[in-house]
Amino acid sequence: MLAEARAAGLEFELIAVREGDKLPFRADSRITLTAGAFRAATQTVTPQGVMAIARVREASPPEVIEAAREAGWPLVVLDGVQDPGNVGAICRTAAAAGAPALAILPGSADPYGPKAVRASAGNVFRLKVARARWKDLEGLDGFGAAASSGAPLAEAPIESAGMIVLGSEAHGLSRPDLALVTVPLTEGIESLNVAAAAALILFEIRRRLAA
Ligand SMILES: C[S@@+](CC[C@H](N)C(=O)[O-])C[C@H]1O[C@@H](n2cnc3c(N)ncnc32)[C@H](O)[C@@H]1O
């Protein structure tokens, strides 16, 4: 994960390596900790043998809107996605699909929290990410992803949308006025996991933009 973060341009202020463990790249700002000191400093129960401190520059809402517009991609918007594992998985998928930018609305997990960063496998650092409110996104039209009642994915012009909004695990979308897109599901299945829905939608956008 640190190697990926480094490849994405993140500069570490400090890297701490547990005695006996190895860092897969050279770093000047590195210290070695005994197993006991490392355990006391880490937040996870079964940590891997390295941890790092880095300063992240969060983007502003106008910056993420502009980054998406410039790349010809919809802005990916997380509307109350609460599980940090899902937020991280969506960041990983967005980076892999080529989406440049994300906006995180209130009620969503912190994309830079430790669980989300681990779930993104460090790919969150490849994206421009801003915390935003709906009013910051005024003027962007687009699609909300909904578990039912939306235009079928194959027919919705998602690749030319200003934004694609993914809703919360428990409550779905917080806005009732969005055009909706739905991945059609087998009868009797209520919904997809939000990160799975994001993967299908974002890779469909990638496919159409490449066509
Ligand atoms: C677990 S679902 C939410 C289900 C919730 N009961 C509801 O009221 O919508 C979480 C999010 O994943 C996305 N999602 C889930 N299934 C989807 C589908 N079949 N098509 C498009 N998006 C979907 C939507 O953005 C949804 O808000």
Tab-separated table of C-alpha atoms and ligand atoms in Angstrom:
chain	number	residue	atom	x	y	z
A	1	MET	CA	0.000	0.000	0.000
A	2	LEU	CA	2.863	2.395	0.825
A	3	ALA	CA	4.561	1.557	-2.472
A	4	GLU	CA	1.321	2.379	-4.295
A	5	ALA	CA	0.908	5.618	-2.345
A	6	ARG	CA	4.483	6.562	-3.180
A	7	ALA	CA	3.939	5.750	-6.859
A	8	ALA	CA	0.917	8.066	-6.709
A	9	GLY	CA	3.204	10.931	-5.647
A	10	LEU	CA	2.657	10.978	-1.878
A	11	GLU	CA	5.671	12.180	0.107
A	12	PHE	CA	6.179	10.557	3.492
A	13	GLU	CA	7.267	12.614	6.471
A	14	LEU	CA	8.169	9.487	8.418
A	15	ILE	CA	8.178	5.749	7.777
A	16	ALA	CA	8.413	3.392	10.758
A	17	VAL	CA	9.469	-0.197	10.099
A	18	ARG	CA	9.077	-2.979	12.682
A	19	GLU	CA	12.393	-4.593	13.581
A	20	GLY	CA	12.867	-7.614	11.315
A	21	ASP	CA	10.456	-6.359	8.608
A	22	LYS	CA	11.471	-4.932	5.254
A	23	LEU	CA	10.450	-1.846	3.304
A	24	PRO	CA	10.164	-2.614	-0.420
A	25	PHE	CA	11.732	0.706	-1.424
A	26	ARG	CA	14.482	3.071	-0.279
A	27	ALA	CA	13.474	5.932	2.020
A	28	ASP	CA	15.574	8.474	3.890
A	29	SER	CA	12.882	9.366	6.410
A	30	ARG	CA	12.779	5.898	7.959
A	31	ILE	CA	13.106	4.688	11.527
A	32	THR	CA	13.065	1.179	12.972
A	33	LEU	CA	10.860	0.353	15.982
A	34	THR	CA	11.001	-2.653	18.271
A	35	ALA	CA	7.991	-4.972	17.993
A	36	GLY	CA	6.585	-3.600	21.277
A	37	ALA	CA	6.947	0.053	20.296
A	38	PHE	CA	5.469	-0.692	16.864
A	39	ARG	CA	2.441	-2.451	18.406
A	40	ALA	CA	1.881	0.478	20.770
A	41	ALA	CA	1.962	2.992	17.925
A	42	THR	CA	-0.222	1.240	15.356
A	43	GLN	CA	-4.014	1.345	15.122
A	44	THR	CA	-4.582	-2.141	13.723
A	45	VAL	CA	-4.747	-5.416	15.629
A	46	THR	CA	-2.569	-7.409	13.210
A	47	PRO	CA	-0.499	-4.730	11.486
A	48	GLN	CA	1.852	-5.293	8.620
A	49	GLY	CA	5.371	-4.266	9.548
A	50	VAL	CA	5.424	-0.704	8.226
A	51	MET	CA	3.488	2.468	8.900
A	52	ALA	CA	3.918	5.992	7.631
A	53	ILE	CA	2.976	9.590	8.187
A	54	ALA	CA	2.294	11.779	5.182
A	55	ARG	CA	0.604	15.089	4.600
A	56	VAL	CA	-2.322	14.920	2.186
A	57	ARG	CA	-3.625	17.904	0.276
A	58	GLU	CA	-7.380	17.625	-0.002
A	59	ALA	CA	-8.866	19.243	-3.064
A	60	SER	CA	-11.643	21.843	-2.975
A	61	PRO	CA	-15.046	21.224	-4.598
A	62	PRO	CA	-14.265	23.540	-7.570
A	63	GLU	CA	-10.982	21.652	-8.090
A	64	VAL	CA	-12.636	18.233	-8.312
A	65	ILE	CA	-15.374	19.570	-10.593
A	66	GLU	CA	-12.730	21.053	-12.877
A	67	ALA	CA	-10.563	17.887	-12.809
A	68	ALA	CA	-13.550	15.765	-13.863
A	69	ARG	CA	-14.578	18.227	-16.570
A	70	GLU	CA	-11.068	18.424	-17.995
A	71	ALA	CA	-10.781	14.634	-18.172
A	72	GLY	CA	-14.219	14.318	-19.765
A	73	TRP	CA	-15.343	12.090	-16.883
A	74	PRO	CA	-18.377	12.411	-14.603
A	75	LEU	CA	-17.492	13.476	-11.057
A	76	VAL	CA	-17.980	10.482	-8.729
A	77	VAL	CA	-20.056	11.559	-5.713
A	78	LEU	CA	-20.450	9.541	-2.503
A	79	ASP	CA	-23.738	10.423	-0.831
A	80	GLY	CA	-23.515	9.046	2.712
A	81	VAL	CA	-21.494	5.905	1.953
A	82	GLN	CA	-20.764	5.042	5.568
A	83	ASP	CA	-18.579	1.963	5.497
A	84	PRO	CA	-14.895	2.941	5.148
A	85	GLY	CA	-14.264	-0.386	3.392
A	86	ASN	CA	-16.778	0.596	0.716
A	87	VAL	CA	-15.377	4.138	0.423
A	88	GLY	CA	-11.858	2.711	-0.017
A	89	ALA	CA	-13.022	0.069	-2.495
A	90	ILE	CA	-14.804	2.738	-4.559
A	91	CYS	CA	-11.642	4.888	-4.568
A	92	ARG	CA	-9.645	1.878	-5.770
A	93	THR	CA	-12.168	1.157	-8.504
A	94	ALA	CA	-12.450	4.815	-9.537
A	95	ALA	CA	-8.666	5.061	-9.922
A	96	ALA	CA	-8.573	1.782	-11.860
A	97	ALA	CA	-11.369	2.896	-14.185
A	98	GLY	CA	-9.619	6.214	-14.844
A	99	ALA	CA	-11.999	8.532	-12.997
A	100	PRO	CA	-9.962	11.549	-11.892
A	101	ALA	CA	-11.999	12.946	-9.014
A	102	LEU	CA	-14.415	12.262	-6.175
A	103	ALA	CA	-16.662	14.429	-4.022
A	104	ILE	CA	-17.537	13.101	-0.568
A	105	LEU	CA	-20.808	14.349	0.907
A	106	PRO	CA	-21.561	14.559	4.660
A	107	GLY	CA	-22.432	11.229	6.238
A	108	SER	CA	-19.801	9.380	4.231
A	109	ALA	CA	-16.771	7.730	5.837
A	110	ASP	CA	-13.474	9.623	5.767
A	111	PRO	CA	-11.635	8.575	2.566
A	112	TYR	CA	-8.332	9.280	4.358
A	113	GLY	CA	-9.207	7.265	7.473
A	114	PRO	CA	-6.962	4.228	8.011
A	115	LYS	CA	-9.546	1.593	7.001
A	116	ALA	CA	-10.534	3.435	3.840
A	117	VAL	CA	-6.920	4.050	2.847
A	118	ARG	CA	-6.141	0.339	3.333
A	119	ALA	CA	-9.246	-0.708	1.380
A	120	SER	CA	-8.203	1.613	-1.449
A	121	ALA	CA	-4.766	-0.094	-1.455
A	122	GLY	CA	-3.254	3.387	-1.553
A	123	ASN	CA	-5.109	4.326	-4.749
A	124	VAL	CA	-7.025	7.124	-3.023
A	125	PHE	CA	-3.834	9.178	-3.445
A	126	ARG	CA	-4.158	8.957	-7.231
A	127	LEU	CA	-7.459	10.839	-7.129
A	128	LYS	CA	-8.454	14.396	-6.429
A	129	VAL	CA	-10.827	14.120	-3.477
A	130	ALA	CA	-12.906	16.906	-1.918
A	131	ARG	CA	-15.377	17.003	0.933
A	132	ALA	CA	-18.416	18.763	-0.455
A	133	ARG	CA	-22.063	19.636	0.112
A	134	TRP	CA	-24.869	19.490	-2.424
A	135	LYS	CA	-24.728	23.261	-2.862
A	136	ASP	CA	-21.077	22.950	-4.005
A	137	LEU	CA	-22.266	20.709	-6.821
A	138	GLU	CA	-25.054	23.014	-8.024
A	139	GLY	CA	-25.099	23.160	-11.775
A	140	LEU	CA	-23.824	19.595	-12.220
A	141	ASP	CA	-26.461	17.344	-13.668
A	142	GLY	CA	-26.040	13.636	-13.705
A	143	PHE	CA	-27.307	10.294	-12.518
A	144	GLY	CA	-27.930	8.827	-9.120
A	145	ALA	CA	-27.288	5.090	-8.930
A	146	ALA	CA	-30.402	3.416	-7.553
A	147	ALA	CA	-31.103	-0.205	-6.742
A	148	SER	CA	-34.414	-0.017	-8.649
A	149	SER	CA	-36.575	2.242	-10.840
A	150	GLY	CA	-33.727	3.824	-12.799
A	151	ALA	CA	-32.961	3.721	-16.502
A	152	PRO	CA	-31.190	0.426	-17.251
A	153	LEU	CA	-27.393	0.836	-17.226
A	154	ALA	CA	-27.140	-0.110	-20.914
A	155	GLU	CA	-29.478	2.740	-21.908
A	156	ALA	CA	-28.524	5.620	-19.582
A	157	PRO	CA	-26.025	8.140	-21.078
A	158	ILE	CA	-23.835	7.996	-17.955
A	159	GLU	CA	-20.611	8.748	-19.838
A	160	SER	CA	-21.768	12.294	-20.611
A	161	ALA	CA	-23.157	12.989	-17.114
A	162	GLY	CA	-21.695	15.750	-14.931
A	163	MET	CA	-21.758	13.440	-11.915
A	164	ILE	CA	-22.559	9.875	-10.851
A	165	VAL	CA	-23.923	9.693	-7.318
A	166	LEU	CA	-23.661	6.539	-5.193
A	167	GLY	CA	-26.005	6.278	-2.242
A	168	SER	CA	-25.748	5.073	1.330
A	169	GLU	CA	-25.815	1.409	2.241
A	170	ALA	CA	-28.898	1.822	4.433
A	171	HIS	CA	-30.875	4.669	2.887
A	172	GLY	CA	-29.846	5.029	-0.741
A	173	LEU	CA	-29.707	8.527	-2.268
A	174	SER	CA	-30.462	11.604	-0.154
A	175	ARG	CA	-31.854	13.607	-3.108
A	176	PRO	CA	-35.127	12.724	-4.784
A	177	ASP	CA	-34.614	14.855	-7.908
A	178	LEU	CA	-31.761	13.031	-9.648
A	179	ALA	CA	-32.179	11.082	-12.867
A	180	LEU	CA	-31.608	7.444	-11.923
A	181	VAL	CA	-29.550	4.616	-13.386
A	182	THR	CA	-29.988	1.001	-12.318
A	183	VAL	CA	-27.966	-2.139	-12.918
A	184	PRO	CA	-30.756	-4.637	-13.655
A	185	LEU	CA	-30.731	-7.488	-11.146
A	186	THR	CA	-32.132	-11.003	-11.105
A	187	GLU	CA	-35.708	-11.051	-9.820
A	188	GLY	CA	-35.926	-11.236	-6.038
A	189	ILE	CA	-32.508	-9.586	-5.434
A	190	GLU	CA	-32.991	-6.201	-3.763
A	191	SER	CA	-29.687	-4.433	-4.371
A	192	LEU	CA	-25.942	-4.644	-4.928
A	193	ASN	CA	-23.246	-3.661	-2.497
A	194	VAL	CA	-22.492	-0.016	-3.286
A	195	ALA	CA	-18.863	-0.731	-4.224
A	196	ALA	CA	-19.985	-3.485	-6.624
A	197	ALA	CA	-22.522	-1.097	-8.199
A	198	ALA	CA	-19.788	1.541	-8.524
A	199	ALA	CA	-17.484	-0.962	-10.263
A	200	LEU	CA	-20.107	-1.879	-12.857
A	201	ILE	CA	-21.060	1.731	-13.547
A	202	LEU	CA	-17.535	3.189	-13.625
A	203	PHE	CA	-16.168	0.466	-15.884
A	204	GLU	CA	-19.147	0.907	-18.211
A	205	ILE	CA	-18.221	4.608	-18.398
A	206	ARG	CA	-14.604	3.639	-19.128
A	207	ARG	CA	-15.733	1.265	-21.887
A	208	ARG	CA	-17.928	3.903	-23.522
A	209	LEU	CA	-15.338	6.680	-23.293
A	210	ALA	CA	-12.770	4.398	-24.953
A	211	ALA	CA	-15.158	3.386	-27.769
B	1	LIG	C1	-27.131	-1.276	-0.666
B	1	LIG	S1	-27.631	-0.063	-1.781
B	1	LIG	C2	-28.915	0.780	-0.924
B	1	LIG	C3	-30.177	0.007	-0.803
B	1	LIG	C4	-31.164	0.789	-0.003
B	1	LIG	N1	-32.100	-0.111	0.595
B	1	LIG	C5	-31.909	1.849	-0.803
B	1	LIG	O1	-32.835	2.395	-0.223
B	1	LIG	O2	-31.576	2.200	-1.916
B	1	LIG	C6	-26.395	1.158	-1.710
B	1	LIG	C7	-26.200	1.931	-2.967
B	1	LIG	O3	-25.627	1.089	-3.970
B	1	LIG	C8	-26.042	1.500	-5.253
B	1	LIG	N2	-26.739	0.351	-5.872
B	1	LIG	C9	-27.099	-0.792	-5.278
B	1	LIG	N3	-27.691	-1.612	-6.151
B	1	LIG	C10	-27.705	-0.970	-7.331
B	1	LIG	C11	-28.180	-1.292	-8.630
B	1	LIG	N4	-28.766	-2.461	-8.891
B	1	LIG	N5	-28.035	-0.373	-9.623
B	1	LIG	C12	-27.423	0.814	-9.377
B	1	LIG	N6	-26.960	1.158	-8.173
B	1	LIG	C13	-27.099	0.292	-7.162
B	1	LIG	C14	-26.952	2.693	-5.053
B	1	LIG	O4	-26.222	3.886	-5.217
B	1	LIG	C15	-27.421	2.522	-3.626
B	1	LIG	O5	-27.791	3.758	-3.063
